[in-house]
Coordinates of C-alpha atoms in Angstrom, one line a residue:
X1 CA 89.6 82.9 -33.0
X2 CA 89.0 81.8 -36.6
X3 CA 89.6 85.2 -38.2
X4 CA 89.6 83.7 -41.8
X5 CA 86.0 82.6 -41.5
X6 CA 85.0 86.0 -40.2
X7 CA 86.7 87.7 -43.1
X8 CA 85.1 85.2 -45.5
X9 CA 81.6 85.8 -44.2
X10 CA 82.0 89.6 -44.1
X11 CA 83.1 89.4 -47.8
X12 CA 79.9 87.5 -48.7
X13 CA 77.8 90.0 -46.8
X14 CA 79.4 92.8 -48.9
X15 CA 78.7 90.9 -52.1
X16 CA 75.0 90.4 -51.1
X17 CA 74.7 94.1 -50.3
X18 CA 76.4 95.0 -53.6
X19 CA 73.8 93.0 -55.5
X20 CA 70.9 94.4 -53.5
X21 CA 72.0 98.0 -54.2
X22 CA 71.2 97.4 -57.8
X23 CA 67.5 97.3 -57.0
X24 CA 67.2 101.0 -56.1
X25 CA 69.3 101.7 -59.1
X26 CA 66.7 100.0 -61.3
X27 CA 64.0 102.0 -59.5
X28 CA 65.9 105.2 -60.4
X29 CA 66.0 104.1 -64.0
X30 CA 62.2 103.6 -64.0
X31 CA 61.6 107.1 -62.7
X32 CA 64.5 108.7 -64.6
X33 CA 66.4 109.8 -61.5
X34 CA 70.2 110.5 -61.7
X35 CA 70.6 109.4 -58.0
X36 CA 70.8 105.8 -59.2
X37 CA 74.4 106.3 -60.3
X38 CA 75.5 106.6 -56.6
X39 CA 73.8 103.3 -55.8
X40 CA 75.6 101.6 -58.8
X41 CA 79.0 103.1 -57.7
X42 CA 78.6 101.9 -54.1
X43 CA 77.4 98.5 -55.3
X44 CA 80.5 98.2 -57.4
X45 CA 82.8 99.0 -54.5
X46 CA 80.9 96.4 -52.3
X47 CA 81.3 93.7 -54.9
X48 CA 85.0 94.4 -55.5
X49 CA 85.8 94.3 -51.8
X50 CA 83.6 91.3 -51.3
X51 CA 85.3 89.3 -54.0
X52 CA 88.7 90.3 -52.7
X53 CA 87.7 89.1 -49.2
X54 CA 86.3 85.8 -50.4
X55 CA 88.9 84.8 -53.1
X56 CA 90.5 82.5 -50.6
X57 CA 88.3 80.0 -48.9
X58 CA 89.2 79.4 -45.2
X59 CA 90.8 76.1 -44.4
X60 CA 88.5 75.7 -41.3
X61 CA 84.9 76.8 -41.5
X62 CA 84.1 75.8 -37.9
X63 CA 83.5 78.6 -35.5
X64 CA 82.0 79.1 -32.0
X65 CA 79.6 81.5 -30.5
X66 CA 82.3 84.2 -30.0
X67 CA 83.1 84.2 -33.7
X68 CA 79.3 84.2 -34.4
X69 CA 78.7 87.3 -32.3
X70 CA 81.7 89.2 -33.7
X71 CA 80.8 88.3 -37.2
X72 CA 77.2 89.3 -36.7
X73 CA 78.1 92.7 -35.2
X74 CA 80.7 93.5 -37.8
X75 CA 78.3 92.5 -40.6
X76 CA 75.7 94.9 -39.4
X77 CA 78.2 97.7 -39.0
X78 CA 79.5 97.1 -42.6
X79 CA 76.0 96.9 -44.0
X80 CA 75.1 100.2 -42.4
X81 CA 78.3 102.0 -43.4
X82 CA 78.1 101.1 -47.1
X83 CA 74.3 101.3 -47.1
X84 CA 74.4 105.0 -46.0
X85 CA 76.9 106.1 -48.7
X86 CA 74.3 106.6 -51.5
X87 CA 72.3 108.9 -49.2
X88 CA 75.4 110.9 -48.3
X89 CA 77.1 111.0 -51.7
X90 CA 73.9 112.0 -53.5
X91 CA 73.5 114.8 -50.8
X92 CA 69.9 113.7 -50.3
X93 CA 71.0 113.5 -46.7
X94 CA 74.0 115.8 -46.6
X95 CA 75.3 114.9 -43.1
X96 CA 77.2 111.6 -42.8
X97 CA 75.9 111.2 -39.2
X98 CA 72.3 111.7 -40.3
X99 CA 72.8 109.3 -43.3
X100 CA 74.2 106.7 -41.0
X101 CA 71.5 107.2 -38.5
X102 CA 68.8 106.7 -41.2
X103 CA 70.5 103.6 -42.5
X104 CA 71.1 102.0 -39.1
X105 CA 67.4 102.8 -38.3
X106 CA 66.5 101.0 -41.5
X107 CA 68.6 97.8 -41.2
X108 CA 67.7 97.4 -37.5
X109 CA 64.0 97.9 -38.4
X110 CA 63.7 100.8 -36.0
X111 CA 62.1 103.4 -38.3
X112 CA 63.3 106.4 -36.3
X113 CA 64.0 109.2 -38.8
X114 CA 66.0 112.4 -38.9
X115 CA 64.1 113.6 -42.0
X116 CA 61.5 116.4 -41.7
X117 CA 60.3 116.0 -45.3
X118 CA 60.4 112.4 -46.4
X119 CA 58.5 113.1 -49.6
X120 CA 61.4 115.2 -50.9
X121 CA 63.5 112.1 -51.4
X122 CA 63.9 110.4 -54.7
X123 CA 62.0 107.2 -55.5
X124 CA 65.2 105.2 -55.4
X125 CA 66.1 106.6 -51.9
X126 CA 62.6 105.9 -50.6
X127 CA 62.8 102.4 -52.0
X128 CA 66.3 101.6 -50.5
X129 CA 65.2 103.2 -47.2
X130 CA 62.2 100.8 -46.9
X131 CA 64.1 97.9 -48.4
X132 CA 66.7 98.0 -45.6
X133 CA 63.8 97.1 -43.3
X134 CA 63.0 93.9 -45.3
X135 CA 66.7 93.0 -45.4
X136 CA 67.2 93.5 -41.7
X137 CA 63.8 92.0 -40.6
X138 CA 64.8 88.4 -41.0
X139 CA 68.5 89.1 -40.9
X140 CA 71.2 89.2 -43.6
X141 CA 73.1 86.3 -42.1
X142 CA 70.0 84.1 -42.1
X143 CA 69.8 84.9 -45.8
X144 CA 73.5 84.1 -46.2
X145 CA 73.0 80.7 -44.5
X146 CA 70.1 80.0 -46.9
X147 CA 72.0 80.7 -50.1
X148 CA 75.7 80.0 -49.5
X149 CA 76.9 76.5 -48.6
X150 CA 79.1 76.6 -45.5
X151 CA 80.5 73.4 -44.0
X152 CA 81.0 72.8 -40.4
X153 CA 78.4 72.0 -37.8
X154 CA 78.5 75.2 -35.8
X155 CA 76.6 77.6 -38.0
X156 CA 73.7 77.8 -35.5
X157 CA 76.0 80.2 -33.7
X158 CA 75.5 82.8 -36.5
X159 CA 71.7 82.4 -36.4
X160 CA 71.7 82.5 -32.6
X161 CA 73.7 85.7 -32.6
X162 CA 71.4 87.4 -35.1
X163 CA 67.9 86.0 -34.4
X164 CA 65.8 87.8 -31.7
X165 CA 64.7 86.0 -28.6
X166 CA 66.1 84.1 -25.6
X167 CA 66.8 80.9 -27.5
X168 CA 67.2 79.8 -31.1
X169 CA 66.7 76.3 -32.4
X170 CA 66.6 74.4 -35.6
X171 CA 63.3 73.7 -37.3
X172 CA 64.9 71.0 -39.3
X173 CA 68.2 69.1 -38.8
X174 CA 70.2 71.3 -41.1
X175 CA 70.6 75.0 -40.4
X176 CA 70.7 75.8 -44.2
X177 CA 67.2 74.3 -44.6
X178 CA 66.0 76.1 -41.5
X179 CA 67.1 79.4 -43.0
X180 CA 65.5 78.6 -46.3
X181 CA 62.2 77.7 -44.6
X182 CA 62.2 81.0 -42.7
X183 CA 62.8 83.1 -45.8
X184 CA 60.2 81.2 -47.8
X185 CA 57.6 82.0 -45.1
X186 CA 58.9 85.6 -45.0
X187 CA 58.7 86.1 -48.7
X188 CA 55.2 84.5 -49.1
X189 CA 53.8 86.7 -46.4
X190 CA 55.3 89.8 -47.9
X191 CA 53.9 89.0 -51.4
X192 CA 50.5 88.3 -49.8
X193 CA 50.5 91.8 -48.2
X194 CA 51.5 93.5 -51.4
X195 CA 48.6 91.8 -53.3
X196 CA 46.1 92.8 -50.6
X197 CA 47.3 96.4 -50.6
X198 CA 47.1 96.6 -54.4
X199 CA 43.5 95.2 -54.1
X200 CA 42.7 98.2 -51.9
X201 CA 43.8 100.7 -54.5
X202 CA 47.3 101.4 -53.2
X203 CA 49.9 102.3 -55.9
X204 CA 52.5 99.6 -56.6
X205 CA 55.4 101.6 -55.3
X206 CA 53.5 102.4 -52.1
X207 CA 52.5 98.8 -51.7
X208 CA 56.1 97.6 -52.1
X209 CA 57.6 100.0 -49.6
X210 CA 54.8 99.6 -47.1
X211 CA 55.1 95.8 -47.3
X212 CA 58.9 96.0 -46.8
X213 CA 58.3 98.1 -43.7
X214 CA 55.6 95.9 -42.4
X215 CA 57.4 92.6 -43.0
X216 CA 60.6 93.8 -41.3
X217 CA 58.5 95.6 -38.6
X218 CA 60.4 98.7 -39.5
X219 CA 57.9 101.5 -40.1
X220 CA 59.7 103.9 -42.5
X221 CA 56.8 105.7 -44.3
X222 CA 57.1 107.3 -47.7
X223 CA 54.7 110.1 -46.7
X224 CA 55.2 112.8 -44.1
X225 CA 52.1 111.7 -42.2
X226 CA 53.2 108.1 -42.2
X227 CA 50.0 106.1 -42.6
X228 CA 47.4 108.8 -41.7
X229 CA 46.2 109.6 -45.2
X230 CA 45.5 106.0 -46.3
X231 CA 42.1 104.4 -46.2
X232 CA 40.7 102.4 -43.2
X233 CA 40.9 99.2 -45.4
X234 CA 44.6 99.7 -46.0
X235 CA 45.2 100.5 -42.3
X236 CA 43.5 97.3 -41.3
X237 CA 45.5 95.2 -43.8
X238 CA 48.7 96.7 -42.4
X239 CA 47.4 96.1 -38.9
X240 CA 46.8 92.5 -39.5
X241 CA 50.2 91.9 -41.2
X242 CA 52.1 93.8 -38.5
X243 CA 50.6 91.5 -35.9
X244 CA 51.3 88.4 -38.0
X245 CA 55.0 89.4 -38.6
X246 CA 55.3 89.7 -34.8
X247 CA 54.4 86.1 -34.3
X248 CA 57.1 83.5 -33.6
X249 CA 57.9 82.0 -37.0
X250 CA 58.1 78.5 -35.5
X251 CA 54.3 78.7 -35.3
X252 CA 54.1 79.2 -39.1
X253 CA 56.5 76.3 -39.6
X254 CA 54.2 74.1 -37.6
X255 CA 51.1 75.3 -39.5
X256 CA 52.9 74.8 -42.8
X257 CA 53.5 71.1 -41.9
X258 CA 50.0 70.5 -40.6
X259 CA 50.7 70.8 -36.9
X260 CA 48.0 73.4 -36.2
X261 CA 47.1 72.2 -32.8
X262 CA 50.8 72.3 -31.6
X263 CA 51.1 75.8 -33.1
X264 CA 48.0 77.1 -31.2
X265 CA 49.5 75.8 -27.9
X266 CA 52.7 77.9 -28.1
X267 CA 52.4 79.8 -24.8
X268 CA 54.2 82.9 -26.0
X269 CA 52.0 83.3 -29.0
X270 CA 48.8 83.0 -26.9
X271 CA 50.1 85.6 -24.4
X272 CA 51.1 87.9 -27.4
X273 CA 47.5 87.9 -28.7
X274 CA 46.0 88.4 -25.2
X275 CA 48.2 91.4 -24.7
X276 CA 47.2 92.9 -28.0
X277 CA 43.5 92.4 -27.4
X278 CA 43.7 93.8 -23.8
X279 CA 45.7 96.8 -24.8
X280 CA 43.5 97.6 -27.8
X281 CA 40.4 97.4 -25.6
X282 CA 41.8 99.7 -23.0
X283 CA 42.9 102.3 -25.6
X284 CA 39.6 102.0 -27.5
X285 CA 37.6 102.9 -24.5
X286 CA 40.1 105.6 -23.6
X287 CA 40.0 107.4 -27.0
X288 CA 36.4 106.6 -28.2
X289 CA 35.1 110.0 -27.1
X290 CA 37.9 111.8 -29.0
X291 CA 37.2 110.1 -32.3
X292 CA 34.3 110.7 -34.8
X293 CA 32.9 107.2 -34.3
X294 CA 33.4 103.7 -32.9
X295 CA 34.9 102.3 -36.0
X296 CA 37.5 105.0 -36.2
X297 CA 38.5 104.6 -32.6
X298 CA 38.7 100.8 -33.1
X299 CA 40.8 101.2 -36.2
X300 CA 43.3 103.6 -34.6
X301 CA 43.5 101.6 -31.3
X302 CA 44.2 98.3 -33.1
X303 CA 46.6 99.9 -35.6
X304 CA 48.7 101.7 -33.0
X305 CA 48.8 98.7 -30.6
X306 CA 49.8 96.4 -33.5
X307 CA 52.4 99.0 -34.6
X308 CA 54.0 99.5 -31.2
X309 CA 54.0 96.0 -29.8
X310 CA 55.5 94.6 -33.0
X311 CA 58.0 97.6 -33.0
X312 CA 56.9 98.6 -36.5
X313 CA 56.3 102.2 -35.8
X314 CA 53.8 103.2 -38.5
X315 CA 51.3 105.9 -37.3
X316 CA 47.7 106.2 -38.4
X317 CA 47.1 109.1 -36.0
X318 CA 49.1 111.5 -33.8
X319 CA 48.9 109.4 -30.6
X320 CA 50.9 112.0 -28.8
X321 CA 47.6 113.8 -28.4
X322 CA 45.9 110.8 -26.8
X323 CA 45.1 110.7 -23.0
X324 CA 47.8 109.7 -20.6
X325 CA 46.4 106.2 -20.1
X326 CA 46.9 105.5 -23.7
X327 CA 50.4 106.9 -23.6
X328 CA 51.2 104.6 -20.7
X329 CA 49.9 101.5 -22.5
X330 CA 51.9 102.3 -25.6
X331 CA 55.1 102.9 -23.6
X332 CA 54.7 99.6 -21.8
X333 CA 54.1 97.8 -25.2
X334 CA 57.4 99.4 -26.4
X335 CA 59.3 97.4 -23.8
X336 CA 57.3 94.1 -24.1
X337 CA 57.8 93.9 -27.9
X338 CA 56.9 91.0 -30.2
X339 CA 57.5 87.2 -30.0
X340 CA 61.0 85.6 -30.0
X341 CA 61.8 84.3 -33.4
X342 CA 59.8 87.0 -35.2
X343 CA 61.0 90.1 -37.1
X344 CA 59.9 92.3 -34.2
X345 CA 62.0 94.0 -31.5
X346 CA 61.6 94.8 -27.9
X347 CA 62.5 92.6 -24.9
X348 CA 60.1 89.9 -26.2
X349 CA 57.0 88.3 -24.7
X350 CA 58.8 85.1 -23.9
X351 CA 61.3 86.9 -21.6
X352 CA 58.4 88.6 -19.7
X353 CA 56.7 85.2 -19.3
X354 CA 59.9 83.7 -17.9
X355 CA 60.3 86.7 -15.6
X356 CA 56.8 86.5 -14.3
X357 CA 57.1 82.7 -13.7
X358 CA 60.4 83.3 -12.0
X359 CA 58.8 85.8 -9.6
X360 CA 55.9 83.4 -8.9
X361 CA 58.4 80.5 -8.2
X362 CA 60.4 82.8 -5.8
X363 CA 57.2 83.7 -3.9
X364 CA 56.2 80.0 -3.7
X365 CA 59.7 79.2 -2.2
X366 CA 59.0 81.7 0.6
X367 CA 55.7 79.9 1.4
X368 CA 57.0 76.4 0.8
X369 CA 60.8 76.5 1.4
X370 CA 61.3 72.8 0.8
X371 CA 59.3 72.6 -2.4
X372 CA 61.1 72.1 -5.7
X373 CA 59.3 73.5 -8.7
X374 CA 60.5 74.0 -12.2
X375 CA 59.6 76.9 -14.5
X376 CA 57.7 75.5 -17.5
X377 CA 56.9 76.9 -21.0
X378 CA 54.7 74.9 -23.4
X379 CA 54.6 72.1 -20.9
X380 CA 58.4 71.7 -20.9
X381 CA 60.9 72.7 -18.2
X382 CA 62.8 75.8 -18.9
X383 CA 66.5 75.1 -18.5
X384 CA 68.3 77.1 -15.7
X385 CA 70.7 78.5 -18.4
X386 CA 67.8 80.1 -20.2
X387 CA 66.4 81.7 -17.0
X388 CA 69.9 82.9 -16.1
X389 CA 70.5 84.5 -19.5
X390 CA 67.1 86.1 -19.4
X391 CA 67.9 87.7 -16.0
X392 CA 71.3 88.9 -17.3
X393 CA 69.7 90.3 -20.4
X394 CA 67.2 92.3 -18.5
X395 CA 69.9 93.7 -16.1
X396 CA 72.1 94.6 -19.1
X397 CA 69.1 96.2 -20.8
X398 CA 68.3 98.4 -17.8
X399 CA 72.0 99.5 -17.5
X400 CA 72.3 100.5 -21.2
X401 CA 68.9 102.2 -21.1
X402 CA 69.7 104.2 -18.0
X403 CA 73.2 105.3 -19.3
X404 CA 71.7 106.2 -22.7
X405 CA 69.0 108.4 -21.1
X406 CA 71.6 110.2 -19.1
X407 CA 73.9 110.6 -22.0
X408 CA 71.4 112.3 -24.3
X409 CA 70.1 114.4 -21.5
X410 CA 73.2 116.6 -22.1
X411 CA 71.2 118.1 -25.0
X412 CA 68.8 119.7 -22.5
X413 CA 65.6 118.1 -23.7
X414 CA 62.7 117.1 -21.5
X415 CA 62.6 113.7 -19.7
X416 CA 59.6 112.4 -21.8
X417 CA 61.5 113.1 -25.0
X418 CA 64.8 111.5 -23.7
X419 CA 63.1 108.5 -22.1
X420 CA 60.9 107.6 -25.1
X421 CA 63.7 108.4 -27.6
X422 CA 65.9 105.7 -26.0
X423 CA 62.9 103.4 -25.5
X424 CA 62.0 103.8 -29.2
X425 CA 65.5 103.1 -30.4
X426 CA 66.7 100.3 -28.1
X427 CA 63.4 98.5 -28.7
X428 CA 63.5 99.3 -32.4
X429 CA 60.1 101.1 -32.3
X430 CA 60.7 104.3 -34.2
X431 CA 58.4 107.1 -32.8
X432 CA 58.2 108.1 -29.2
X433 CA 56.4 110.9 -27.4
X434 CA 56.9 114.7 -27.1
X435 CA 59.7 115.9 -29.4
X436 CA 60.1 112.4 -30.9
X437 CA 56.4 111.8 -31.4
X438 CA 54.8 110.4 -34.6
X439 CA 54.7 113.8 -36.3
X440 CA 58.2 114.8 -35.1
X441 CA 61.7 113.3 -35.9
X442 CA 65.2 112.8 -34.4
X443 CA 67.0 115.4 -36.4
X444 CA 67.1 117.9 -33.6
X445 CA 69.4 115.8 -31.5
X446 CA 73.2 116.6 -31.4
X447 CA 75.6 114.4 -33.3
X448 CA 76.8 112.9 -30.0
X449 CA 73.2 111.9 -29.0
X450 CA 72.6 110.5 -32.5
X451 CA 75.6 108.2 -32.1
X452 CA 74.3 107.1 -28.7
X453 CA 70.9 106.3 -30.2
X454 CA 72.6 104.5 -33.2
X455 CA 74.4 102.3 -30.7
X456 CA 71.0 101.6 -28.9
X457 CA 69.3 100.7 -32.2
X458 CA 72.1 98.3 -33.1
X459 CA 72.3 96.8 -29.6
X460 CA 68.6 96.4 -29.5
X461 CA 68.4 94.6 -32.8
X462 CA 71.3 92.3 -32.0
X463 CA 70.0 91.4 -28.5
X464 CA 72.8 93.5 -26.8
X465 CA 75.6 91.0 -26.4
X466 CA 76.8 90.4 -30.0
X467 CA 77.5 94.2 -30.1
X468 CA 78.8 94.5 -26.6
X469 CA 81.3 91.7 -27.1
X470 CA 83.2 93.9 -29.6
X471 CA 84.2 96.1 -26.7
X472 CA 85.5 93.1 -24.6
X473 CA 89.3 92.8 -24.7
X474 CA 89.2 89.0 -24.3
X475 CA 87.3 88.7 -27.5
X476 CA 90.3 90.0 -29.5
X477 CA 93.1 88.7 -27.2
X478 CA 93.6 85.3 -28.9
X479 CA 93.4 87.0 -32.4
X480 CA 96.3 89.4 -31.6
X481 CA 98.2 86.7 -29.8
X482 CA 97.9 84.4 -32.8
X483 CA 99.1 87.1 -35.2
X484 CA 102.1 88.1 -33.1
X485 CA 103.1 84.4 -32.6
X486 CA 103.0 83.9 -36.3
X487 CA 105.3 86.9 -36.8

């Protein structure tokens, strides 16, 4: 294992976080808040540690998928640990477990909160809380690849370990340029949303934090009622952008370079929009009698479908009060999630398409045993390795989900609460139903249950295996063997 490149990349991650922590410090200066001192202090620690870890450039910068997974998992753990310190040191969140939960929820773009009164936080805390969504949405290592020159031809392993979806490829021949293109698209779309929200009369601070949450599909609100008190215009702007950020970014790349026809024929994207339209229509007809008008019902249906399938987690209404049919649709959308290669979470639309096509292929083999038929996506044959990894992913997902539901059941809460709490965290949604509904929070769970849910949030964001590999002895065996042999 190339431990020196892991150390070097982790050092660069700490330097990036140190620089980013100055942004909430600037916000505290604008609003004359003393809490900014804690952000500056933690930023200084991150920068010092980062420079110490990167002072020696590794002789070899080539690493494989194993190093990529370990680096990615450790990067996110480091980000969350240092990112939570300003909350804890300032006593705005006095419990370390709660501060860590809130920060992991931010970086993983989950949006599940332990806070009962969000509006009591300082402006710099609210800014940092929402900004963690924007950082985690595209991924800090994707940003690292975009700005820091790393030699060696295996850096796709970093992007593959961090990017959501069953497969990750290069948009252009060089990974660095791919990362830059992704971040340019991400930045432009964020700025566009900010401008449209400002045009609707939203204050600048609200527009910034809302856009950070939308772009990262995170969902931390700066008001206790999430998005319920904003105008229908603002709700529709956020609805549109939530859905857009849930689209595979490969489609935007194709559109950017004039390949509109090819972008429109991406099978996953078409299925994604069909699911949104179908779910919105069913919920609309299910809740129209409970709303004051057709437009209100349509607004709430579209907003919540967009929020849940993209795993953003904003709430325009207390959907826990909706009929059971609507509850069922929303819970199903939690698991489906957004497109691969987007900022959204969940299992991903592409995996469900592969799963459905695998089932159809299996049924056809019963009817025509001698037939040989390949699974196709976008007119191309899906490699057996992709099908296999999809099946393994789903099995692992079910195991982790089941164990997590059992683990937090020790707290004695009802099944709906436990089931949707795990669904909302492992799929990076945010709100669930019952005691974790849109008007509730996760603060009532025990410390043990919070750590279980923190693991679920991290595992869900990193597609399970980069985090799980940290617990595999073989991943560290050659590292320790190499160290002892040197001694």
